[in-house]
Amino acid sequence: MLSKRLRGLVAYKTETTPAPVKLSSNELPFELPTSLRKEVSKELERAHLNRYPDPHSEELKGVLSDFFGVNPRNLLLGNGSDELIYYLSIAVGEFEQGIYTPVPTFPMYGISAALLGRPKLEVPLQADFDIDLDASLELLESRECTLAFFSYPNNPTANLFSRWKIERLRDRGLFSVIDEAYYHYSNDTFEKEALVREDTVVLRTLSKIGLAGIRIGIMIGKEEVVAEIDKLRLPFNITMPSQVIAKVVLTKGRDFIEESVSKILKEREKLWRALNVLEGVEVFPSEANFLLFRTHIDADRVHRELIKEGVLVRDVSHLPGLKNCLRVSVGREEENELFLEKLSLVMKKLL
Ligand SMILES: *Cc1c(COP(=O)(O)O)cnc(C)c1O
């Protein structure tokens, strides 16, 4: 009785291999400071867990509106931006109309499309990981399409696509979702346009700045667009503990977030330089909290050897255009050093 759409679907592979040094999911590697954890506990103790949470997350939206500098009416919250990606795939266009993505990119766009039975219009990136505009326009010429997802910066290639190319595609009539999950590490945004246009929204998340565990995704868009998409949101999609924790951390933990981001940016630079001079490795530029690199030998083997050494990175070598590529999250200083040490060991062994 289960649908063909569902049977054809492959479940999203989350990396669960245990490893002492986990650099595979682009999380913030720092724990919240003890004082902040105490504040969180204090607030959680007071929470009425027998009651439903605020369905509109009013107080949290107030805090987020201050954090992002936009009006609360321009915000829609999801149980992670994953949920918002799913909502947008339902809300924009008709199901027989395609969803455009440059690939490789974040898998959730394709999964949402497949689940809804929407055609996937996927165009391989150029060798420099930018959008292939000509190939994209040509495909859009022949196929009906209403929605596009742009991971900006792109996961897993770590670069920002050319802004003008996104704009050209949007001008072809594509509602454009700009997924700025790594905004704090790139500092580039479509926010201004999202606030005034009917065909552009921006996605943010707390997952990459220290709160992956509480699943808070944020859509920023024009008030009318937010109000429409809000109609299909599940009533209590943000749990009470998540609302409470996010409020505390985004009011009392701003310094922690800011310092963490700047530490990661410094570490990114150091890690990039080290990989850049490592024999048998080619590292690509990054505007995010992770680095993509190519090994001159079988990346699959490098990945497995690294696990044996206690270091987990993400194997992305099966993706189109990413032969022998691995993705490593920027970790704490000592984690990055250990990763570099183990990687050069493995490379010496296998080269
Ligand atoms: C990590 C990531 C997300 C995260 O989504 P959440 O569901 O908010 O954790 C979204 N988009 C991209 C491109 C990502 O890399």
Short mmCIF file of C-alpha atoms and ligand atoms in Angstrom, two decimals:
data_model
loop_
_atom_site.label_atom_id
_atom_site.label_comp_id
_atom_site.label_asym_id
_atom_site.label_seq_id
_atom_site.Cartn_x
_atom_site.Cartn_y
_atom_site.Cartn_z
CA MET A 1 0.00 0.00 0.00
CA LEU A 2 2.97 2.31 0.40
CA SER A 3 3.43 4.72 -2.51
CA LYS A 4 5.81 4.19 -5.41
CA ARG A 5 7.30 7.59 -4.60
CA LEU A 6 8.22 6.35 -1.15
CA ARG A 7 9.51 2.98 -2.35
CA GLY A 8 11.78 4.72 -4.81
CA LEU A 9 13.24 6.90 -2.06
CA VAL A 10 16.58 6.27 -0.40
CA ALA A 11 16.66 7.43 3.24
CA TYR A 12 18.96 10.36 4.02
CA LYS A 13 22.27 8.96 5.23
CA THR A 14 23.31 10.65 8.41
CA GLU A 15 26.85 10.00 9.55
CA THR A 16 26.63 7.94 12.74
CA THR A 17 30.00 6.19 12.81
CA PRO A 18 31.38 6.93 16.29
CA ALA A 19 34.81 8.59 16.29
CA PRO A 20 36.88 10.47 18.89
CA VAL A 21 37.38 13.33 16.42
CA LYS A 22 34.14 14.01 14.58
CA LEU A 23 34.59 16.43 11.69
CA SER A 24 31.79 15.16 9.49
CA SER A 25 28.64 17.22 10.12
CA ASN A 26 29.74 20.86 10.15
CA GLU A 27 28.56 21.37 13.71
CA LEU A 28 30.16 23.96 15.99
CA PRO A 29 32.85 21.99 17.86
CA PHE A 30 32.53 24.04 21.08
CA GLU A 31 30.22 23.17 23.97
CA LEU A 32 28.17 25.97 25.51
CA PRO A 33 30.07 27.50 28.46
CA THR A 34 29.10 26.19 31.90
CA SER A 35 27.50 29.46 32.99
CA LEU A 36 25.23 29.42 29.95
CA ARG A 37 24.32 25.77 30.53
CA LYS A 38 23.31 26.69 34.07
CA GLU A 39 21.06 29.47 32.76
CA VAL A 40 19.50 26.98 30.36
CA SER A 41 18.87 24.46 33.16
CA LYS A 42 17.30 27.13 35.33
CA GLU A 43 14.86 28.10 32.59
CA LEU A 44 14.07 24.50 31.71
CA GLU A 45 13.24 23.76 35.33
CA ARG A 46 10.58 26.43 35.18
CA ALA A 47 9.07 25.23 31.89
CA HIS A 48 5.55 23.74 31.98
CA LEU A 49 6.27 20.58 30.06
CA ASN A 50 2.74 19.28 30.59
CA ARG A 51 1.47 22.10 28.37
CA TYR A 52 1.74 22.53 24.63
CA PRO A 53 4.41 24.96 23.48
CA ASP A 54 3.56 28.39 22.08
CA PRO A 55 2.43 27.43 18.55
CA HIS A 56 3.76 30.69 17.13
CA SER A 57 7.01 30.82 19.11
CA GLU A 58 6.29 34.52 19.72
CA GLU A 59 8.99 35.14 22.32
CA LEU A 60 11.62 33.21 20.40
CA LYS A 61 10.72 35.12 17.25
CA GLY A 62 11.22 38.34 19.18
CA VAL A 63 14.70 37.23 20.16
CA LEU A 64 15.50 36.02 16.63
CA SER A 65 14.24 39.25 15.15
CA ASP A 66 16.75 41.10 17.29
CA PHE A 67 19.50 38.59 16.49
CA PHE A 68 18.99 38.84 12.72
CA GLY A 69 17.82 42.45 12.63
CA VAL A 70 14.49 41.82 10.91
CA ASN A 71 10.84 42.18 11.90
CA PRO A 72 9.27 39.10 13.60
CA ARG A 73 6.60 39.08 10.88
CA ASN A 74 9.33 38.31 8.35
CA LEU A 75 10.23 35.07 10.18
CA LEU A 76 8.93 31.53 9.82
CA LEU A 77 10.41 28.86 12.09
CA GLY A 78 10.96 25.21 11.29
CA ASN A 79 12.14 22.13 13.13
CA GLY A 80 15.51 22.68 11.52
CA SER A 81 15.75 24.26 8.09
CA ASP A 82 15.17 20.76 6.76
CA GLU A 83 11.52 21.16 7.68
CA LEU A 84 11.37 24.54 5.94
CA ILE A 85 12.89 23.02 2.79
CA TYR A 86 10.11 20.47 2.85
CA TYR A 87 7.44 23.13 3.40
CA LEU A 88 8.78 25.24 0.54
CA SER A 89 8.76 22.23 -1.77
CA ILE A 90 5.08 21.78 -0.96
CA ALA A 91 4.18 25.46 -1.06
CA VAL A 92 5.82 26.78 -4.22
CA GLY A 93 4.44 25.78 -7.62
CA GLU A 94 2.47 22.67 -8.52
CA PHE A 95 3.75 19.16 -7.91
CA GLU A 96 4.12 18.43 -11.63
CA GLN A 97 6.47 21.42 -11.94
CA GLY A 98 10.15 20.81 -11.46
CA ILE A 99 12.57 21.84 -8.72
CA TYR A 100 15.89 23.17 -10.00
CA THR A 101 19.18 22.67 -8.16
CA PRO A 102 22.79 22.94 -9.24
CA VAL A 103 24.51 19.72 -8.12
CA PRO A 104 26.21 18.41 -6.09
CA THR A 105 24.47 20.20 -3.25
CA PHE A 106 22.65 19.64 0.05
CA PRO A 107 20.69 16.36 -0.30
CA MET A 108 17.47 17.53 1.38
CA TYR A 109 16.35 19.47 -1.70
CA GLY A 110 16.37 16.33 -3.83
CA ILE A 111 14.80 14.22 -1.09
CA SER A 112 11.89 16.66 -0.67
CA ALA A 113 11.33 16.74 -4.43
CA ALA A 114 11.37 12.96 -4.69
CA LEU A 115 9.03 12.50 -1.75
CA LEU A 116 6.46 14.80 -3.38
CA GLY A 117 6.96 13.24 -6.80
CA ARG A 118 8.23 16.54 -8.23
CA PRO A 119 10.65 16.39 -11.17
CA LYS A 120 14.24 17.12 -10.20
CA LEU A 121 16.03 19.43 -12.60
CA GLU A 122 19.63 18.99 -11.59
CA VAL A 123 22.44 20.68 -13.49
CA PRO A 124 26.06 19.75 -12.76
CA LEU A 125 28.27 22.57 -11.52
CA GLN A 126 31.19 23.82 -13.61
CA ALA A 127 34.69 22.59 -12.78
CA ASP A 128 35.14 25.70 -10.61
CA PHE A 129 31.95 24.73 -8.69
CA ASP A 130 30.01 27.75 -9.96
CA ILE A 131 26.59 27.41 -11.62
CA ASP A 132 26.65 26.38 -15.27
CA LEU A 133 24.28 29.09 -16.46
CA ASP A 134 24.07 28.09 -20.13
CA ALA A 135 23.26 24.46 -19.34
CA SER A 136 20.74 25.60 -16.71
CA LEU A 137 18.96 28.01 -19.05
CA GLU A 138 18.87 25.38 -21.75
CA LEU A 139 17.26 22.84 -19.43
CA LEU A 140 14.75 25.40 -18.16
CA GLU A 141 13.85 26.15 -21.79
CA SER A 142 12.46 22.66 -22.23
CA ARG A 143 11.02 21.89 -18.79
CA GLU A 144 8.42 23.46 -16.57
CA CYS A 145 9.99 24.63 -13.33
CA THR A 146 8.94 26.97 -10.53
CA LEU A 147 11.29 26.48 -7.61
CA ALA A 148 15.05 26.60 -7.12
CA PHE A 149 17.24 25.87 -4.12
CA PHE A 150 20.66 27.50 -3.86
CA SER A 151 22.89 26.48 -1.00
CA TYR A 152 24.79 29.74 -0.47
CA PRO A 153 27.62 28.89 0.30
CA ASN A 154 27.15 25.51 -1.31
CA ASN A 155 27.44 22.38 0.77
CA PRO A 156 29.64 20.39 0.00
CA THR A 157 31.76 22.57 -2.35
CA ALA A 158 32.09 25.45 0.19
CA ASN A 159 31.94 28.27 -2.39
CA LEU A 160 29.44 31.05 -3.00
CA PHE A 161 27.78 30.84 -6.42
CA SER A 162 27.97 33.96 -8.60
CA ARG A 163 25.21 36.19 -7.43
CA TRP A 164 24.36 37.39 -10.94
CA LYS A 165 23.79 33.82 -12.09
CA ILE A 166 21.26 33.22 -9.33
CA GLU A 167 19.58 36.47 -10.32
CA ARG A 168 19.48 35.47 -14.00
CA LEU A 169 17.84 32.15 -13.11
CA ARG A 170 15.36 33.87 -10.82
CA ASP A 171 14.49 36.21 -13.68
CA ARG A 172 13.44 33.12 -15.64
CA GLY A 173 10.58 32.75 -13.16
CA LEU A 174 12.10 30.57 -10.46
CA PHE A 175 11.08 31.18 -6.87
CA SER A 176 14.53 31.16 -5.31
CA VAL A 177 15.33 29.74 -1.90
CA ILE A 178 18.72 30.98 -0.77
CA ASP A 179 19.88 28.54 1.89
CA GLU A 180 22.29 30.52 4.05
CA ALA A 181 23.03 27.79 6.59
CA TYR A 182 26.65 29.03 6.68
CA TYR A 183 25.83 32.73 6.72
CA HIS A 184 27.88 33.41 9.85
CA TYR A 185 30.99 32.13 8.08
CA SER A 186 30.38 33.77 4.68
CA ASN A 187 28.79 37.07 5.61
CA ASP A 188 27.06 37.28 2.25
CA THR A 189 23.28 37.34 2.04
CA PHE A 190 20.15 37.83 -0.07
CA GLU A 191 18.27 39.11 2.98
CA LYS A 192 17.47 42.56 1.55
CA GLU A 193 15.85 41.03 -1.51
CA ALA A 194 14.02 38.40 0.53
CA LEU A 195 12.37 41.17 2.57
CA VAL A 196 10.85 42.91 -0.45
CA ARG A 197 10.44 40.31 -3.20
CA GLU A 198 7.72 37.71 -3.66
CA ASP A 199 10.10 35.27 -5.35
CA THR A 200 12.99 35.11 -2.90
CA VAL A 201 13.38 33.75 0.62
CA VAL A 202 16.44 33.16 2.76
CA LEU A 203 17.00 30.19 5.08
CA ARG A 204 19.12 30.36 8.19
CA THR A 205 19.70 27.84 10.97
CA LEU A 206 21.08 27.67 14.49
CA SER A 207 22.63 24.29 13.69
CA LYS A 208 26.00 25.61 12.52
CA ILE A 209 26.48 28.10 15.36
CA GLY A 210 26.23 25.84 18.38
CA LEU A 211 22.67 24.56 18.60
CA ALA A 212 22.35 21.64 16.17
CA GLY A 213 20.70 19.63 18.95
CA ILE A 214 17.59 21.77 19.30
CA ARG A 215 16.60 21.93 15.60
CA ILE A 216 15.75 25.55 14.88
CA GLY A 217 15.58 26.67 11.25
CA ILE A 218 14.55 30.16 10.21
CA MET A 219 13.01 31.42 6.99
CA ILE A 220 13.29 35.12 6.28
CA GLY A 221 10.84 36.47 3.73
CA LYS A 222 8.30 39.09 2.83
CA GLU A 223 5.42 39.23 5.31
CA GLU A 224 2.83 38.00 2.79
CA VAL A 225 5.00 35.08 1.72
CA VAL A 226 5.67 34.11 5.34
CA ALA A 227 1.95 34.24 6.16
CA GLU A 228 1.05 31.96 3.23
CA ILE A 229 3.67 29.32 3.96
CA ASP A 230 2.77 29.46 7.65
CA LYS A 231 -0.58 27.91 6.71
CA LEU A 232 1.00 24.53 6.08
CA ARG A 233 3.29 24.56 9.10
CA LEU A 234 2.47 21.85 11.65
CA PRO A 235 0.96 23.59 14.70
CA PHE A 236 3.57 22.80 17.36
CA ASN A 237 6.63 22.23 15.24
CA ILE A 238 9.03 23.96 17.63
CA THR A 239 9.16 22.11 20.95
CA MET A 240 9.05 23.96 24.25
CA PRO A 241 12.60 22.96 25.30
CA SER A 242 13.89 24.18 21.94
CA GLN A 243 12.13 27.53 22.35
CA VAL A 244 13.44 27.93 25.88
CA ILE A 245 17.03 26.97 25.05
CA ALA A 246 17.22 29.13 21.93
CA LYS A 247 15.89 32.14 23.85
CA VAL A 248 18.50 31.81 26.58
CA VAL A 249 21.42 31.21 24.24
CA LEU A 250 20.51 34.00 21.82
CA THR A 251 20.14 36.53 24.62
CA LYS A 252 22.85 35.54 27.08
CA GLY A 253 25.19 33.68 24.75
CA ARG A 254 25.82 36.24 22.03
CA ASP A 255 29.47 36.67 23.01
CA PHE A 256 29.95 32.92 22.98
CA ILE A 257 28.53 32.66 19.45
CA GLU A 258 30.53 35.60 18.19
CA GLU A 259 33.80 34.36 19.69
CA SER A 260 33.15 30.84 18.43
CA VAL A 261 32.58 32.02 14.88
CA SER A 262 35.73 34.10 14.87
CA LYS A 263 37.76 31.19 16.28
CA ILE A 264 36.43 28.94 13.52
CA LEU A 265 37.30 31.52 10.86
CA LYS A 266 40.87 31.67 12.18
CA GLU A 267 41.09 27.88 12.31
CA ARG A 268 39.66 27.63 8.78
CA GLU A 269 42.48 29.79 7.50
CA LYS A 270 45.12 27.72 9.34
CA LEU A 271 43.64 24.42 8.21
CA TRP A 272 43.41 25.63 4.62
CA ARG A 273 47.06 26.70 4.56
CA ALA A 274 48.17 23.38 6.02
CA LEU A 275 46.15 21.34 3.53
CA ASN A 276 47.38 23.54 0.71
CA VAL A 277 50.97 22.42 1.27
CA LEU A 278 50.21 18.80 2.08
CA GLU A 279 51.53 16.40 -0.54
CA GLY A 280 48.88 14.57 -2.56
CA VAL A 281 46.08 16.94 -1.55
CA GLU A 282 44.29 19.77 -3.36
CA VAL A 283 42.16 22.00 -1.14
CA PHE A 284 39.43 24.33 -2.45
CA PRO A 285 38.55 27.84 -1.21
CA SER A 286 35.88 27.99 1.51
CA GLU A 287 33.29 30.50 2.65
CA ALA A 288 31.85 28.07 5.21
CA ASN A 289 32.90 26.19 8.35
CA PHE A 290 34.19 23.22 6.37
CA LEU A 291 36.77 22.52 3.67
CA LEU A 292 36.54 20.39 0.57
CA PHE A 293 39.71 18.70 -0.60
CA ARG A 294 40.72 16.22 -3.28
CA THR A 295 43.24 13.46 -2.70
CA HIS A 296 45.49 12.10 -5.44
CA ILE A 297 44.61 8.60 -4.35
CA ASP A 298 41.36 6.77 -3.72
CA ALA A 299 39.42 9.01 -1.30
CA ASP A 300 37.43 6.00 -0.17
CA ARG A 301 40.57 4.44 1.23
CA VAL A 302 41.74 7.69 2.80
CA HIS A 303 38.34 7.97 4.49
CA ARG A 304 38.54 4.45 5.88
CA GLU A 305 42.13 4.84 7.05
CA LEU A 306 41.23 8.09 8.82
CA ILE A 307 38.43 6.32 10.69
CA LYS A 308 40.94 3.71 11.85
CA GLU A 309 43.02 6.61 13.18
CA GLY A 310 39.98 7.98 15.04
CA VAL A 311 39.11 10.83 12.68
CA LEU A 312 35.76 11.00 10.92
CA VAL A 313 35.33 13.24 7.85
CA ARG A 314 32.62 13.10 5.19
CA ASP A 315 33.22 11.03 2.09
CA VAL A 316 31.65 12.96 -0.79
CA SER A 317 33.68 11.23 -3.52
CA HIS A 318 30.62 9.44 -4.94
CA LEU A 319 29.00 12.77 -5.91
CA PRO A 320 29.14 14.01 -9.51
CA GLY A 321 32.25 16.10 -10.14
CA LEU A 322 33.73 15.28 -6.73
CA LYS A 323 35.84 12.24 -7.56
CA ASN A 324 38.28 11.59 -4.71
CA CYS A 325 36.94 14.49 -2.65
CA LEU A 326 36.44 14.56 1.11
CA ARG A 327 34.78 17.19 3.27
CA VAL A 328 36.15 18.12 6.66
CA SER A 329 34.48 20.40 9.20
CA VAL A 330 36.67 22.99 10.88
CA GLY A 331 37.02 21.73 14.44
CA ARG A 332 38.78 22.88 17.60
CA GLU A 333 42.45 23.68 17.25
CA GLU A 334 43.59 20.36 18.72
CA GLU A 335 41.14 18.41 16.56
CA ASN A 336 42.36 20.10 13.40
CA GLU A 337 45.95 19.38 14.34
CA LEU A 338 45.17 15.74 14.97
CA PHE A 339 43.29 15.52 11.68
CA LEU A 340 46.26 17.01 9.81
CA GLU A 341 48.70 14.68 11.54
CA LYS A 342 46.59 11.61 10.75
CA LEU A 343 45.89 12.70 7.18
CA SER A 344 49.56 13.18 6.38
CA LEU A 345 50.28 9.80 7.97
CA VAL A 346 47.63 8.13 5.82
CA MET A 347 48.80 9.92 2.68
CA LYS A 348 52.40 8.84 3.25
CA LYS A 349 51.22 5.28 3.73
CA LEU A 350 49.03 5.17 0.62
CA LEU A 351 50.82 7.44 -1.87
C1 LIG B 1 23.63 21.94 7.63
C2 LIG B 1 22.75 22.50 6.56
C3 LIG B 1 21.44 22.79 6.85
C4 LIG B 1 20.98 22.50 8.25
O1 LIG B 1 19.73 22.36 8.42
P1 LIG B 1 19.07 22.18 9.84
O2 LIG B 1 17.92 21.30 9.50
O3 LIG B 1 18.67 23.54 10.24
O4 LIG B 1 20.03 21.55 10.77
C5 LIG B 1 20.65 23.36 5.88
N1 LIG B 1 21.16 23.62 4.65
C6 LIG B 1 22.43 23.34 4.34
C7 LIG B 1 22.96 23.67 3.01
C8 LIG B 1 23.26 22.75 5.29
O5 LIG B 1 24.51 22.44 4.98
#
